Amino acid sequence: MALQFTTAYLEDSLTLFRYYKKLAEGAMAQVTDEQLFALLDPEANSIAIVVKHMAGNMRSRWTDFLTSDGEKPDRHRDTEFEDPPATREALMQLWQRGWDCLFGALEPLSDADLGRTVLIRGEAHSVMQAVNRQVAHYSYHVGQIVLLAKHFQHAQWRSLSVPRGKSGEFNRKVAVGEASQR
C-alpha cells in the first residue's frame, strides 16, 4: 500500500502512531510468552516492562488531554518499571487501553486545536508540541521492543520493514505504489 500524501499534521501524526503500534505488535507476535518477560541483564527492561511504561504514559498523557495536566496525579511512573502483567493477554489488554486513550484524544481534534495549550508536568506545550513529544517517545520505545524481539528470535526473525538484501525490490515496489515506507 502506498503512502498517502498529506499536509494534514494530525492525519499524519495518527498514521505515524498507528505505524509504530503495528511495528511493536509485529515484534511482540514473534516472541514467546517467556521472551516477553525476559531481561537481558538486571538493569534492562523486558518487552513487558516497556509496554507497561508506554501504556502508563499513554493513559496519563491522553486522558483528558485538552483539560488536565498530562502527568496525572495518580500516575506513579516508577512503578511502571516493576511487576508487569503476568500474562501476554493481560499485557496486550493494557497495551490496547493505552492506545485507545491516545486515539480517543487525537482523532476528534482538528487543525484549529494545534495551537491550543496543554500542560505536561506543569509545563505549557502547544498541542502540536505535545504530539511531537509523544511520537518521539513512543518511537524510541518501539525501537527497544523491536530490538529485543529481534535479539530473542535471531535467525527466526521476520523483518518488519525492508529485509536484508531486498532494498532494490522494495524500492521498485514503492516506485509503482505497491509498497510504502510506512
Tab-separated table of C-alpha atoms in Angstrom:
chain	number	residue	atom	x	y	z
A	1	MET	CA	0.000	0.000	0.000
A	2	ALA	CA	1.399	3.369	-0.974
A	3	LEU	CA	1.946	6.191	1.460
A	4	GLN	CA	-0.881	8.684	1.310
A	5	PHE	CA	0.444	12.167	0.620
A	6	THR	CA	-0.921	14.646	3.120
A	7	THR	CA	-0.146	18.038	4.548
A	8	ALA	CA	-2.565	17.493	7.434
A	9	TYR	CA	-0.489	17.344	10.600
A	10	LEU	CA	-2.985	15.412	12.734
A	11	GLU	CA	-3.707	12.895	9.984
A	12	ASP	CA	-0.002	12.258	9.504
A	13	SER	CA	0.603	12.015	13.256
A	14	LEU	CA	-2.165	9.449	13.628
A	15	THR	CA	-0.670	7.487	10.724
A	16	LEU	CA	2.720	7.516	12.473
A	17	PHE	CA	1.229	6.389	15.768
A	18	ARG	CA	-0.582	3.523	14.006
A	19	TYR	CA	2.643	2.576	12.223
A	20	TYR	CA	4.634	2.378	15.471
A	21	LYS	CA	1.837	0.436	17.179
A	22	LYS	CA	1.847	-2.051	14.303
A	23	LEU	CA	5.660	-2.390	14.429
A	24	ALA	CA	5.628	-3.173	18.139
A	25	GLU	CA	2.776	-5.637	17.757
A	26	GLY	CA	4.567	-7.347	14.861
A	27	ALA	CA	7.648	-7.715	17.026
A	28	MET	CA	5.742	-8.959	20.071
A	29	ALA	CA	3.880	-11.508	17.945
A	30	GLN	CA	7.209	-13.121	17.045
A	31	VAL	CA	8.390	-13.783	20.602
A	32	THR	CA	7.336	-16.421	23.084
A	33	ASP	CA	5.492	-15.549	26.257
A	34	GLU	CA	8.693	-16.200	28.174
A	35	GLN	CA	10.637	-13.815	25.935
A	36	LEU	CA	8.104	-11.025	26.563
A	37	PHE	CA	9.210	-11.032	30.190
A	38	ALA	CA	12.919	-11.860	29.749
A	39	LEU	CA	15.624	-9.465	30.937
A	40	LEU	CA	18.975	-9.211	29.189
A	41	ASP	CA	20.555	-8.110	32.467
A	42	PRO	CA	19.386	-6.844	35.883
A	43	GLU	CA	19.331	-3.208	34.720
A	44	ALA	CA	17.493	-3.882	31.461
A	45	ASN	CA	13.782	-3.610	30.792
A	46	SER	CA	11.843	-6.516	29.352
A	47	ILE	CA	9.442	-6.034	26.467
A	48	ALA	CA	6.631	-6.341	29.030
A	49	ILE	CA	8.092	-3.551	31.171
A	50	VAL	CA	8.451	-1.256	28.146
A	51	VAL	CA	4.826	-1.988	27.234
A	52	LYS	CA	3.661	-1.282	30.799
A	53	HIS	CA	5.559	2.020	30.810
A	54	MET	CA	4.186	3.067	27.428
A	55	ALA	CA	0.629	2.209	28.461
A	56	GLY	CA	1.015	4.168	31.701
A	57	ASN	CA	2.389	7.138	29.809
A	58	MET	CA	-0.419	6.986	27.259
A	59	ARG	CA	-3.112	6.826	29.918
A	60	SER	CA	-1.591	9.804	31.690
A	61	ARG	CA	-0.840	11.955	28.647
A	62	TRP	CA	-4.009	11.374	26.654
A	63	THR	CA	-6.768	11.101	29.274
A	64	ASP	CA	-8.500	14.498	29.381
A	65	PHE	CA	-5.751	15.665	27.035
A	66	LEU	CA	-7.002	19.213	26.483
A	67	THR	CA	-8.271	19.853	30.006
A	68	SER	CA	-5.848	18.361	32.534
A	69	ASP	CA	-2.107	18.088	33.015
A	70	GLY	CA	-0.616	15.195	31.053
A	71	GLU	CA	1.136	13.966	34.179
A	72	LYS	CA	-1.825	12.738	36.184
A	73	PRO	CA	-1.608	12.820	39.994
A	74	ASP	CA	-2.431	9.111	40.177
A	75	ARG	CA	0.373	8.116	37.810
A	76	HIS	CA	3.288	6.524	39.600
A	77	ARG	CA	5.824	6.347	36.800
A	78	ASP	CA	8.469	4.475	38.772
A	79	THR	CA	6.100	1.539	39.303
A	80	GLU	CA	5.717	1.208	35.522
A	81	PHE	CA	9.178	-0.363	35.578
A	82	GLU	CA	8.159	-3.066	38.065
A	83	ASP	CA	5.881	-6.087	38.012
A	84	PRO	CA	4.364	-6.154	34.534
A	85	PRO	CA	1.084	-8.005	33.968
A	86	ALA	CA	1.639	-11.735	34.387
A	87	THR	CA	0.308	-12.927	31.034
A	88	ARG	CA	0.535	-11.958	27.372
A	89	GLU	CA	-3.230	-11.471	27.316
A	90	ALA	CA	-3.209	-9.054	30.270
A	91	LEU	CA	-0.209	-7.225	28.827
A	92	MET	CA	-1.867	-6.807	25.437
A	93	GLN	CA	-5.075	-5.552	27.082
A	94	LEU	CA	-3.045	-2.918	28.947
A	95	TRP	CA	-1.283	-2.018	25.673
A	96	GLN	CA	-4.586	-1.619	23.829
A	97	ARG	CA	-6.112	0.527	26.591
A	98	GLY	CA	-3.157	2.888	26.305
A	99	TRP	CA	-3.576	3.208	22.547
A	100	ASP	CA	-7.333	3.658	22.975
A	101	CYS	CA	-6.591	6.696	25.171
A	102	LEU	CA	-4.293	8.135	22.515
A	103	PHE	CA	-6.623	7.607	19.562
A	104	GLY	CA	-9.632	8.731	21.589
A	105	ALA	CA	-7.880	12.009	22.359
A	106	LEU	CA	-6.403	12.738	18.932
A	107	GLU	CA	-8.995	11.523	16.432
A	108	PRO	CA	-11.590	14.205	17.327
A	109	LEU	CA	-9.094	17.082	17.066
A	110	SER	CA	-8.850	19.470	14.137
A	111	ASP	CA	-6.094	21.719	12.856
A	112	ALA	CA	-7.675	24.532	14.865
A	113	ASP	CA	-6.658	22.669	18.041
A	114	LEU	CA	-2.939	22.509	17.181
A	115	GLY	CA	-2.116	25.847	18.798
A	116	ARG	CA	-4.090	25.193	21.955
A	117	THR	CA	-2.103	24.930	25.169
A	118	VAL	CA	-1.810	21.717	27.155
A	119	LEU	CA	0.294	21.041	30.223
A	120	ILE	CA	2.761	18.254	30.849
A	121	ARG	CA	4.195	18.322	34.367
A	122	GLY	CA	3.014	21.911	34.630
A	123	GLU	CA	4.940	22.987	31.543
A	124	ALA	CA	2.963	24.555	28.694
A	125	HIS	CA	3.062	22.852	25.287
A	126	SER	CA	1.095	23.525	22.151
A	127	VAL	CA	-0.964	20.517	21.099
A	128	MET	CA	1.498	20.121	18.219
A	129	GLN	CA	4.464	20.094	20.610
A	130	ALA	CA	2.757	17.553	22.862
A	131	VAL	CA	2.019	15.279	19.898
A	132	ASN	CA	5.592	15.583	18.593
A	133	ARG	CA	6.920	14.778	22.055
A	134	GLN	CA	4.866	11.591	22.212
A	135	VAL	CA	5.656	10.462	18.653
A	136	ALA	CA	9.335	10.682	19.568
A	137	HIS	CA	8.839	8.976	22.937
A	138	TYR	CA	6.823	6.070	21.578
A	139	SER	CA	9.069	5.505	18.559
A	140	TYR	CA	12.040	5.309	20.945
A	141	HIS	CA	10.352	2.592	22.994
A	142	VAL	CA	9.017	0.731	19.960
A	143	GLY	CA	12.629	0.560	18.767
A	144	GLN	CA	13.524	-1.081	22.077
A	145	ILE	CA	10.721	-3.610	21.692
A	146	VAL	CA	11.793	-4.450	18.135
A	147	LEU	CA	15.466	-4.744	19.126
A	148	LEU	CA	14.663	-7.106	21.996
A	149	ALA	CA	12.327	-9.234	19.878
A	150	LYS	CA	14.878	-9.449	17.072
A	151	HIS	CA	17.569	-10.400	19.602
A	152	PHE	CA	15.427	-13.200	21.031
A	153	GLN	CA	14.360	-14.541	17.650
A	154	HIS	CA	17.737	-14.136	15.866
A	155	ALA	CA	17.646	-16.475	12.839
A	156	GLN	CA	13.844	-16.892	13.021
A	157	TRP	CA	13.218	-13.145	12.896
A	158	ARG	CA	10.838	-11.981	10.161
A	159	SER	CA	11.616	-8.427	9.098
A	160	LEU	CA	9.045	-5.778	9.883
A	161	SER	CA	10.395	-3.401	7.266
A	162	VAL	CA	12.842	-3.954	4.415
A	163	PRO	CA	14.550	-7.354	4.727
A	164	ARG	CA	18.301	-7.530	4.246
A	165	GLY	CA	19.244	-7.827	0.609
A	166	LYS	CA	15.783	-6.728	-0.559
A	167	SER	CA	16.222	-2.929	-0.800
A	168	GLY	CA	16.165	-2.837	-4.597
A	169	GLU	CA	12.988	-4.914	-4.769
A	170	PHE	CA	11.370	-2.764	-2.083
A	171	ASN	CA	12.331	0.472	-3.847
A	172	ARG	CA	10.777	-0.802	-7.083
A	173	LYS	CA	7.534	-1.589	-5.239
A	174	VAL	CA	7.480	1.877	-3.674
A	175	ALA	CA	8.042	3.459	-7.100
A	176	VAL	CA	4.955	1.748	-8.556
A	177	GLY	CA	2.770	2.255	-5.459
A	178	GLU	CA	2.746	-1.357	-4.278
A	179	ALA	CA	4.596	-0.667	-1.024
A	180	SER	CA	5.238	2.193	1.365
A	181	GLN	CA	7.856	3.205	3.849
A	182	ARG	CA	5.049	3.125	6.386
